[in-house]
Amino acid sequence: MNLALGGLRTRSRALAGVGDSKEDRMASSLFTSESVTEGHPDKLADQISDAILDAILAKDPLARVACEAIVTTGLVMVVGEITTDCYVDIPRIIRQTVRDVGYTRAKYGFDAETCGIVVSIDEQSPDIAQGVDVGGAGDSGMMFGFACDETPELMPLPITLAHRLARKLAEVRRNKTLSYLRPDGKVQVTIRYGDDGKPSGVDNVVLSTQHHDEVDADQLRSDIAEHVIDVVIPSDLRNGTVRSFINPTGRFVIGGPVADAGLTGRKIMVDTYGGYARHGGGCFSGKDPTKVDRAGAYGARYVAKNIVAAGLAAKCEVQLSYAIGVVKPVAVRIDTFGTGKAPEAAIGAAVTRLFDLSPLGVIKELNLRRPLFRQTAVYGHFGRTDIDAPWESTTRAKELADELSLRA
């Protein structure tokens, strides 16, 4: 499927239910995913947590970090557990992150220069540390990784397009194409799937964006359709006119932490596969790579993507289960949803032979003890080609295919 952007001039109709008939839409299978901009309060919290993590890892790669942020009107609070010998200026990091996102004017109700900051940090529990110190998992739990052939990035199409729209929305705000936009925003994309399980088109887009109080609602909808939706949605995914719902209430002036308190880890579906695949429940942001919530999920995505890239399946979900203090996963599960070119047991056995999925094994394989996590804190951790995301590499695909061929 060609997902190239640009050159598209077919217009979306804001708030209009035009396009395919209602009967056609109901006969199709629909799936919706969402993304949010960097100004969404939950994503602001994620970015603060990961900015602190990166600053510490830059000085102390072996640090143990688990910090969460809360943002609300005029206030940022950071809490958690950090064990390190280095010093970082947490208030300065917080203010710079808020400034980078775009909350720089007091009239927004939240401002990098004037917001209050509260920091309450303790050390990692020695009960947890004794398991991590010997290379074991820092917690019990299960993590999922997923890949499919719907996009070149081997990601589900709904979340891929949702992220592209959210990024474009932020871009036209930052480059002043639409100078009246403000940082907060949310996007939903609904994809229509055919009887063969393949995407056949975009059914609708829902987009809400914070804006200056003097902009006309009709003008905003027209501008967003022209500069965001029509630019991002590829022509081969338009079967008729895409139904667009832009700022459905007509007004979104009050936004960001003033309108809604934000918390680290509250957008886990945005971070992963948009609800298309299962999720173990743990968030990523603010956690150093010894935390299996993060390293386990990255390792599982790495394995799943290499399985699909190797042509062993069109769709693959990998589940890793860990026990606190135990080095190796206690269970590895492969599900190819009937698309596998080899038995799932054989694929699973090959994965177990070739990949070290212990926390330290994943850290070493993907070189995770370095400051690369703030860049993941918005627009998803997976399917990224614009950042250094080593879990997106497919360099092990041939090795996997060869292993299965040799043992067939």
PDB file of C-alpha atoms in Angstrom, residues 301-303 305-306 309 365-366 389-397:
ATOM      1  CA  ARG A 301       8.240  -5.375  19.367  1.00  0.00           C
ATOM      2  CA  TYR A 302      11.756  -6.080  18.065  1.00  0.00           C
ATOM      3  CA  VAL A 303      11.037  -9.803  17.826  1.00  0.00           C
ATOM      4  CA  LYS A 305       8.825  -6.916  13.685  1.00  0.00           C
ATOM      5  CA  ASN A 306      11.668  -9.206  12.650  1.00  0.00           C
ATOM      6  CA  ALA A 309      10.009  -8.656   8.106  1.00  0.00           C
ATOM      7  CA  GLU A 365      21.003  -5.938  22.070  1.00  0.00           C
ATOM      8  CA  LEU A 366      19.262  -2.591  21.665  1.00  0.00           C
ATOM      9  CA  ALA A 389      14.600   3.608  17.835  1.00  0.00           C
ATOM     10  CA  PRO A 390      16.789   0.459  17.787  1.00  0.00           C
ATOM     11  CA  TRP A 391      13.818  -1.833  18.484  1.00  0.00           C
ATOM     12  CA  GLU A 392      12.591  -0.921  14.990  1.00  0.00           C
ATOM     13  CA  SER A 393      15.579  -2.578  13.319  1.00  0.00           C
ATOM     14  CA  THR A 394      14.918  -5.627  11.135  1.00  0.00           C
ATOM     15  CA  THR A 395      18.527  -6.769  10.864  1.00  0.00           C
ATOM     16  CA  ARG A 396      17.700 -10.100  12.555  1.00  0.00           C
ATOM     17  CA  ALA A 397      14.997 -11.026  10.017  1.00  0.00           C
TER      18      ALA A 397
END
